[in-house]
Coordinates of C-alpha atoms in Angstrom, one line a residue:
M11 CA -9.5 37.8 -12.4
V12 CA -9.2 37.9 -8.9
L13 CA -10.5 34.2 -7.2
E14 CA -13.4 35.0 -5.3
A15 CA -15.1 32.3 -2.7
I16 CA -17.2 34.8 -1.2
K17 CA -19.8 36.4 -3.1
Y18 CA -21.7 38.6 -0.2
S19 CA -24.3 42.0 -1.4
H20 CA -26.6 43.7 1.4
G21 CA -29.2 40.8 1.1
H22 CA -27.7 38.6 -0.9
L23 CA -25.1 36.1 -0.2
E24 CA -23.6 33.1 -2.4
I25 CA -20.3 31.2 -1.9
L26 CA -18.2 28.7 -4.1
D27 CA -18.5 24.9 -3.7
Q28 CA -15.6 23.3 -3.1
L29 CA -17.0 19.8 -3.3
R30 CA -17.3 20.1 -7.0
L31 CA -13.8 22.3 -8.3
P32 CA -12.3 22.2 -9.3
H33 CA -14.3 20.5 -12.3
E34 CA -16.9 23.2 -11.9
E35 CA -17.4 26.7 -11.0
I36 CA -20.9 27.2 -9.2
Y37 CA -22.0 29.2 -6.8
I38 CA -24.9 28.7 -4.6
E39 CA -27.3 31.1 -2.0
I40 CA -27.0 30.9 1.2
K41 CA -30.4 32.4 2.2
H42 CA -30.2 32.2 5.6
C43 CA -28.0 30.3 9.5
K44 CA -29.9 26.7 8.1
D45 CA -28.2 26.8 4.3
A46 CA -25.1 28.1 5.9
W47 CA -24.9 25.4 9.0
H48 CA -25.2 22.5 6.6
A49 CA -23.2 24.1 3.7
I50 CA -20.1 24.8 5.9
K51 CA -21.0 20.8 7.7
R52 CA -20.5 19.3 4.5
M53 CA -17.4 21.0 3.0
Q54 CA -19.1 23.4 0.3
V55 CA -17.2 26.0 2.1
R56 CA -13.9 25.1 4.5
G57 CA -11.0 27.3 6.2
A58 CA -11.4 28.4 9.3
P59 CA -11.2 31.8 8.6
A60 CA -14.1 31.7 5.6
I61 CA -16.2 29.2 7.9
A62 CA -16.7 32.0 10.7
I63 CA -17.4 34.8 7.8
V64 CA -20.1 32.9 6.0
A65 CA -21.3 31.7 9.4
A66 CA -22.2 35.6 10.0
L67 CA -23.2 36.6 6.9
S68 CA -25.8 34.4 6.8
V69 CA -27.5 35.6 9.9
A70 CA -26.1 38.9 8.5
A71 CA -28.0 38.2 4.4
E72 CA -31.1 37.6 6.6
A73 CA -31.2 40.6 8.6
E74 CA -31.0 42.4 5.8
I75 CA -34.0 41.1 4.6
C76 CA -35.7 42.2 7.2
V77 CA -34.1 45.3 7.7
R78 CA -35.0 46.1 4.1
G79 CA -38.5 44.1 3.9
F80 CA -37.3 42.8 1.0
D81 CA -39.3 39.8 1.9
E82 CA -41.8 39.8 4.5
A83 CA -42.2 35.9 4.3
V84 CA -39.0 35.4 5.7
A85 CA -38.9 38.1 7.4
S86 CA -41.9 37.2 10.2
R87 CA -40.1 33.9 9.8
A88 CA -36.7 34.8 12.2
F89 CA -37.0 38.6 13.2
P90 CA -40.8 40.1 12.9
Q91 CA -41.3 43.2 12.7
T92 CA -42.9 43.1 16.5
A93 CA -40.2 41.6 17.8
S94 CA -38.9 43.0 21.2
A95 CA -34.6 44.3 20.8
Q96 CA -33.8 41.5 23.5
E97 CA -36.0 38.9 21.9
T98 CA -33.8 40.3 18.4
A99 CA -31.1 39.6 20.6
S100 CA -32.4 36.3 21.5
E101 CA -32.5 34.8 18.0
I102 CA -29.4 36.1 16.8
C103 CA -27.7 34.9 19.5
R104 CA -29.8 31.3 19.2
Q105 CA -29.0 31.0 15.3
L106 CA -24.7 31.9 16.2
D107 CA -24.4 29.3 18.9
Y108 CA -26.7 26.8 16.3
L109 CA -24.2 27.2 13.4
V110 CA -20.8 26.8 16.3
T111 CA -22.2 23.5 15.8
S112 CA -21.4 22.6 12.4
R113 CA -17.3 22.6 13.3
P114 CA -16.3 22.3 16.6
T115 CA -11.9 22.0 16.0
A116 CA -11.8 25.6 14.3
V117 CA -11.8 28.0 16.9
N118 CA -12.8 30.8 14.9
L119 CA -16.4 30.2 13.9
A120 CA -16.9 30.3 17.8
D121 CA -14.8 33.6 18.0
A122 CA -16.5 35.8 15.6
A123 CA -19.5 34.1 17.1
T124 CA -18.3 36.0 20.9
K125 CA -17.7 38.7 19.3
L126 CA -20.8 39.9 17.7
K127 CA -22.7 38.3 20.3
F128 CA -21.2 41.2 22.5
I129 CA -22.0 44.1 20.2
V130 CA -25.7 42.5 20.0
G131 CA -26.2 42.7 23.9
A132 CA -24.5 46.2 23.2
A133 CA -26.9 47.6 21.2
V134 CA -29.7 46.1 23.7
D135 CA -28.4 47.7 26.0
E136 CA -28.6 51.5 24.0
S137 CA -31.3 53.8 24.8
R138 CA -33.9 53.5 22.1
S139 CA -32.6 50.6 20.7
D140 CA -35.4 48.1 18.2
S141 CA -35.5 45.2 16.7
C142 CA -34.1 47.2 13.6
S143 CA -31.2 49.2 15.2
V144 CA -29.9 45.9 16.9
L145 CA -30.4 44.2 13.6
E146 CA -28.3 47.1 11.8
E147 CA -25.8 47.4 13.9
Y148 CA -25.1 43.5 14.0
I149 CA -24.6 43.5 9.6
E150 CA -22.2 46.0 10.3
A151 CA -20.3 43.9 12.5
A152 CA -20.1 41.3 10.7
E153 CA -19.8 42.8 7.7
Q154 CA -16.2 44.3 8.6
M155 CA -15.1 40.9 9.3
L156 CA -14.9 40.0 5.5
I157 CA -13.0 43.4 5.5
D158 CA -11.1 42.6 8.2
D159 CA -9.7 39.6 6.7
V160 CA -8.7 40.4 4.1
K161 CA -6.4 42.3 5.5
D162 CA -5.3 40.5 7.8
N163 CA -4.5 38.0 5.5
E164 CA -2.0 41.0 3.2
A165 CA -0.3 41.2 6.6
I166 CA 0.7 37.3 6.9
G167 CA 1.6 37.1 4.3
K168 CA 3.7 40.1 4.0
H169 CA 5.3 39.7 7.4
G170 CA 5.5 35.3 6.8
A171 CA 7.6 36.3 3.5
A172 CA 10.1 38.6 5.7
W173 CA 10.8 35.3 8.4
I174 CA 11.7 32.9 5.8
L175 CA 13.3 35.4 3.5
K176 CA 15.9 36.6 6.7
H177 CA 15.7 33.2 8.1
H178 CA 17.3 31.1 5.2
P179 CA 20.6 31.3 3.7
R180 CA 20.9 32.8 0.7
N181 CA 22.3 31.7 -2.4
P182 CA 23.7 34.6 -4.1
S183 CA 23.4 32.7 -7.6
D184 CA 19.9 32.5 -6.9
N185 CA 17.7 33.7 -4.5
K186 CA 14.5 32.2 -4.7
V187 CA 12.5 29.8 -2.6
S188 CA 11.4 27.2 -2.7
V189 CA 8.2 26.3 0.1
I190 CA 5.8 23.1 1.3
T191 CA 2.5 23.7 2.1
H192 CA -0.3 21.6 2.7
C193 CA -4.1 21.7 2.9
N194 CA -5.4 24.8 1.6
T195 CA -4.9 28.2 3.2
G196 CA -6.1 30.6 0.4
S197 CA -8.9 32.8 -1.1
L198 CA -11.0 29.6 -0.4
A199 CA -10.1 29.4 2.4
T200 CA -10.9 32.9 4.1
A201 CA -12.3 35.9 2.6
G202 CA -9.6 36.4 0.3
Y203 CA -5.8 36.8 -0.2
G204 CA -5.4 33.8 2.3
T205 CA -2.9 32.4 5.4
A206 CA 0.0 29.8 4.6
L207 CA -1.1 30.2 0.6
G208 CA -0.9 34.3 1.3
I209 CA 2.7 34.2 2.7
I210 CA 3.0 32.3 -0.9
R211 CA 1.6 34.8 -2.3
S212 CA 3.3 37.7 -1.0
L213 CA 6.9 35.3 -2.0
Y214 CA 5.9 35.0 -5.3
T215 CA 5.3 39.0 -6.0
S216 CA 8.2 40.0 -4.4
K217 CA 9.8 37.5 -7.1
S218 CA 11.6 35.1 -4.7
L219 CA 9.6 32.6 -5.3
R220 CA 10.7 29.2 -7.0
Q221 CA 8.4 26.5 -6.7
V222 CA 5.2 25.2 -4.0
F223 CA 5.4 21.5 -3.3
Y224 CA 1.4 21.2 -2.5
T225 CA 0.6 17.7 -0.8
E226 CA -2.7 16.0 -2.3
T227 CA -4.3 16.1 1.3
R228 CA -6.0 13.2 2.0
P229 CA -8.4 12.4 2.1
Y230 CA -10.8 15.3 0.5
N231 CA -7.7 15.8 -1.5
Q232 CA -8.1 19.9 -0.8
G233 CA -4.4 20.3 -1.5
S234 CA -4.8 18.7 -5.5
R235 CA -8.5 20.1 -5.5
L236 CA -8.3 23.7 -4.0
T237 CA -5.1 24.6 -3.9
G238 CA -3.7 23.5 -7.2
Y239 CA -7.1 25.2 -8.6
E240 CA -5.8 28.4 -6.5
L241 CA -2.4 28.3 -7.7
I242 CA -2.8 27.5 -11.3
H243 CA -5.5 30.2 -11.7
D244 CA -2.3 32.7 -10.3
S245 CA -0.2 31.2 -12.2
I246 CA 2.4 30.5 -9.3
P247 CA 4.8 27.5 -10.3
C248 CA 3.4 24.5 -8.3
T249 CA 4.4 20.8 -8.0
L250 CA 1.6 18.5 -6.5
I251 CA 3.0 15.8 -4.8
T252 CA 1.0 12.7 -2.7
D253 CA 1.3 13.1 0.9
S254 CA 3.8 9.6 1.7
M255 CA 6.2 11.2 -0.7
A256 CA 7.1 14.4 1.7
A257 CA 9.8 13.0 3.3
A258 CA 11.5 11.8 0.0
L259 CA 11.2 15.5 -1.6
M260 CA 13.1 16.8 1.9
N261 CA 15.8 14.0 1.3
T262 CA 16.4 14.6 -1.9
K263 CA 15.6 17.8 -3.5
K264 CA 16.2 20.6 -0.3
D265 CA 19.3 21.8 -1.5
S266 CA 18.7 21.5 -5.3
E267 CA 15.0 22.7 -4.7
N268 CA 16.2 25.4 -2.3
I269 CA 13.4 24.0 0.4
A270 CA 12.7 27.2 3.0
A271 CA 9.8 26.0 4.9
V272 CA 6.7 23.8 5.4
I273 CA 4.3 26.5 6.0
V274 CA 0.4 25.6 6.7
G275 CA -2.4 26.8 8.5
A276 CA -4.1 26.3 11.6
D277 CA -7.3 25.6 12.6
R278 CA -7.1 26.6 16.5
V279 CA -4.0 27.1 18.1
A280 CA -3.6 26.3 22.3
A281 CA -1.9 29.0 24.9
N282 CA 1.2 27.0 24.7
G283 CA 1.4 27.0 21.2
D284 CA 0.3 23.5 20.1
T285 CA -1.6 24.0 17.0
A286 CA -4.5 21.7 15.4
N287 CA -4.7 21.6 11.5
K288 CA -5.4 19.8 8.6
I289 CA -4.9 15.2 9.2
G290 CA -1.0 15.3 7.8
T291 CA 0.4 18.1 9.4
Y292 CA 1.8 16.8 12.5
A293 CA 3.5 14.4 10.1
L294 CA 5.1 17.2 7.7
A295 CA 6.1 18.9 11.3
V296 CA 8.2 15.9 12.3
L297 CA 9.8 15.5 8.6
A298 CA 10.7 19.6 9.0
R299 CA 12.1 18.6 12.3
Y300 CA 14.4 15.7 11.2
H301 CA 15.3 17.4 7.6
G302 CA 16.4 20.5 9.1
V303 CA 13.6 22.4 7.7
K304 CA 11.2 25.6 8.6
F305 CA 8.2 24.7 10.1
L306 CA 5.5 27.7 9.9
V307 CA 1.8 28.0 11.3
A308 CA 0.0 30.6 9.7
A309 CA -2.9 31.6 11.1
P310 CA -5.2 35.5 12.2
K311 CA -4.8 36.1 15.8
T312 CA -8.5 35.1 15.9
T313 CA -7.3 31.7 15.3
V314 CA -5.4 31.8 18.5
D315 CA -7.2 29.9 21.9
M316 CA -5.4 31.3 24.8
E317 CA -8.6 29.9 27.0
T318 CA -7.4 26.6 25.7
R319 CA -4.1 25.3 27.4
S320 CA -2.2 23.1 25.3
G321 CA -3.3 20.7 22.4
A322 CA -4.5 17.9 25.1
D323 CA -8.2 20.2 25.6
I324 CA -8.3 20.5 21.5
R325 CA -11.5 18.6 20.8
I326 CA -10.6 16.6 17.3
E327 CA -14.0 16.1 14.5
E328 CA -14.2 12.9 13.5
R329 CA -16.1 12.8 9.3
P330 CA -17.5 9.8 7.9
Q331 CA -15.1 6.5 6.9
I332 CA -16.9 7.3 3.4
E333 CA -14.8 10.1 2.9
V334 CA -11.3 8.0 2.8
L335 CA -13.1 4.7 1.5
N336 CA -14.4 7.0 -1.4
I337 CA -13.4 9.3 -4.2
K338 CA -14.4 12.1 -6.9
G339 CA -14.3 13.3 -9.9
P340 CA -14.7 13.7 -13.8
R341 CA -14.3 10.5 -16.0
V342 CA -11.3 10.3 -18.0
A343 CA -12.0 10.6 -21.5
Q344 CA -8.3 10.3 -22.7
H345 CA -4.4 11.0 -21.2
D346 CA -0.3 11.5 -21.4
D347 CA 1.7 10.1 -19.8
V348 CA 4.5 11.5 -20.6
T349 CA 2.7 15.6 -20.0
G350 CA 0.3 14.5 -17.5
E351 CA -2.4 16.7 -19.5
Q352 CA -6.2 15.1 -19.5
Q353 CA -9.4 15.1 -21.9
L354 CA -12.5 14.7 -19.3
V355 CA -15.9 13.7 -20.0
Q356 CA -17.9 17.5 -19.7
G357 CA -20.2 17.1 -16.8
S358 CA -19.5 12.9 -16.0
L359 CA -18.7 14.1 -11.8
E360 CA -18.8 10.7 -10.1
E361 CA -17.6 9.1 -7.1
V362 CA -15.8 5.6 -6.9
C363 CA -15.0 2.9 -4.7
V364 CA -10.9 2.8 -3.8
A365 CA -10.8 0.8 -1.0
A366 CA -12.0 -3.3 -1.1
R367 CA -15.2 -4.0 -0.3
G368 CA -15.9 -4.1 4.0
T369 CA -13.6 -2.2 4.8
H370 CA -13.3 0.2 8.2
A371 CA -12.0 3.6 7.9
W372 CA -10.6 6.0 10.4
N373 CA -11.1 9.5 9.3
P374 CA -9.9 12.7 11.6
A375 CA -10.1 15.9 10.1
F376 CA -7.5 16.4 11.5
D377 CA -4.4 16.7 14.2
V378 CA -2.1 18.5 16.2
T379 CA 1.5 19.4 16.4
P380 CA 3.0 19.9 19.2
A381 CA 4.4 23.5 19.4
E382 CA 7.9 22.6 20.3
L383 CA 8.1 21.3 16.8
I384 CA 6.5 24.8 15.6
D385 CA 9.5 27.2 14.6
A386 CA 7.7 29.9 14.1
I387 CA 3.8 31.2 14.3
V388 CA 3.0 34.0 11.5
T389 CA 0.1 36.2 12.0
E390 CA -1.7 39.7 11.5
K391 CA 0.5 41.7 14.0
G392 CA 3.6 39.7 13.1
V393 CA 5.9 36.4 14.0
V394 CA 6.0 34.7 17.0
E395 CA 8.0 32.7 18.1
K396 CA 9.4 31.2 21.6
D397 CA 12.1 32.1 23.9
A398 CA 14.8 30.3 25.0
S399 CA 13.4 28.3 27.3
G400 CA 11.0 26.9 24.7
V401 CA 7.2 29.4 25.0
F402 CA 6.5 31.2 22.8
Q403 CA 6.3 34.6 23.4
W404 CA 2.7 35.9 22.5
E405 CA 2.7 39.7 23.2
E406 CA 2.5 41.9 20.2
V407 CA -0.6 39.8 19.5
F408 CA -3.0 39.9 22.7
G409 CA -0.5 42.4 25.1
A410 CA 1.7 41.1 28.7
G411 CA -0.9 38.9 30.1
A412 CA -1.1 36.8 27.2
M413 CA 1.8 35.8 28.9
N414 CA 0.3 33.9 32.2
A415 CA -1.1 32.1 29.5
S416 CA 1.3 31.0 27.4
K417 CA 3.4 29.4 30.2
L418 CA 1.8 26.6 30.4
E419 CA 3.2 23.3 30.2
V420 CA 3.6 21.4 27.3
A421 CA 2.1 18.7 26.8
K422 CA 2.8 15.3 26.8
P423 CA 1.8 13.1 23.8
L424 CA -1.5 13.1 23.1
D425 CA -3.9 10.1 24.2
M426 CA -6.9 9.7 22.4
Q427 CA -9.3 9.2 24.2
P428 CA -12.6 7.3 22.5
D429 CA -15.2 10.0 21.8
G430 CA -12.8 11.9 19.5
M431 CA -11.1 14.2 22.3
T432 CA -7.8 14.9 23.2
A433 CA -7.0 14.4 27.1
L434 CA -4.1 15.8 29.2
E435 CA -1.5 13.4 30.5
P436 CA -1.3 14.3 33.7
S437 CA 2.0 15.4 35.2
T438 CA 4.9 12.6 36.3

């Protein structure tokens, strides 16, 4: 059975509540943009591509209701039938701007909002346009984003798997490779298939995968809760490690497990290749470089922000410290120390404190991995590599004009400012 994190049909949007995974599979309905904003902010849906799609479809769902007249009470609230084409377009843009404020670091949401606002603007400019035609144009564009994301992810998987197998020395007696991944980058983080997890799925499908080592990804445990859920769902061989075990794993099992790469996703890739991703990604990149393991970023081109010079210009979201201090899960009735098998008490999802009373915690949601530590960036258009001078070559993805933006000075070490923003250190 295919794992569906986003269910959408005309006028009806549901998302799998990721805060309840992996112990409960509960879908929640998203009726309008406010529902989507709160679901994104609370991380009931997460992953840069999925956030953008859910945001876009939340407006489409309400627009569809208004167009079809399913619920006059809803229609009169957001898109009244008496509204002009311009008024309707303005309301769509207002909702999109509001949704963008839910998660500032992920660029896919802002990129989707910009594209959709352009489409509704063009619809208003058309002759004989009315409120209904503007809504229909928007709905069609938002629904297409859902379709395109799955195709793009499958292409990322194909390109990334081929690159890994090409660049890793093959063992004649065993041509299967193992990989390490961080956070969750699969069907739960996208419209389907996944980015970094899409590469893993492609390796598995081609019978080239031995093992996936996935980090628990503290403090929100997207790895242990979500990536583990997906890998086990698809019967992909996998082993969970804590974030702090990655160095030991590379040091002691790189050869015996044939570890070929660390593969991660991205929330924003700057023009010079610096990449913002889930906190802990930077540490993995440093470890991979030290141990001679390839480090790949997998992301659709919508995640690449050519307007952002470097990682120093990326705003880093800081989340509530309670996410570090507390942890959620069901009660354990009994467990086996040898096999790891556990019997859980159904319906007992609880929150417990894991820190000393009075503890203060710092909780940045993301960190920035410098481009110099990244071997390649895998997009749906192909694999982007660096030239001899260490500059990523974006022509295949964005055309020759993109090179002007990518030939920016690589940022020096990041200086975290008190307000959570990173600033580019001036050249000396």
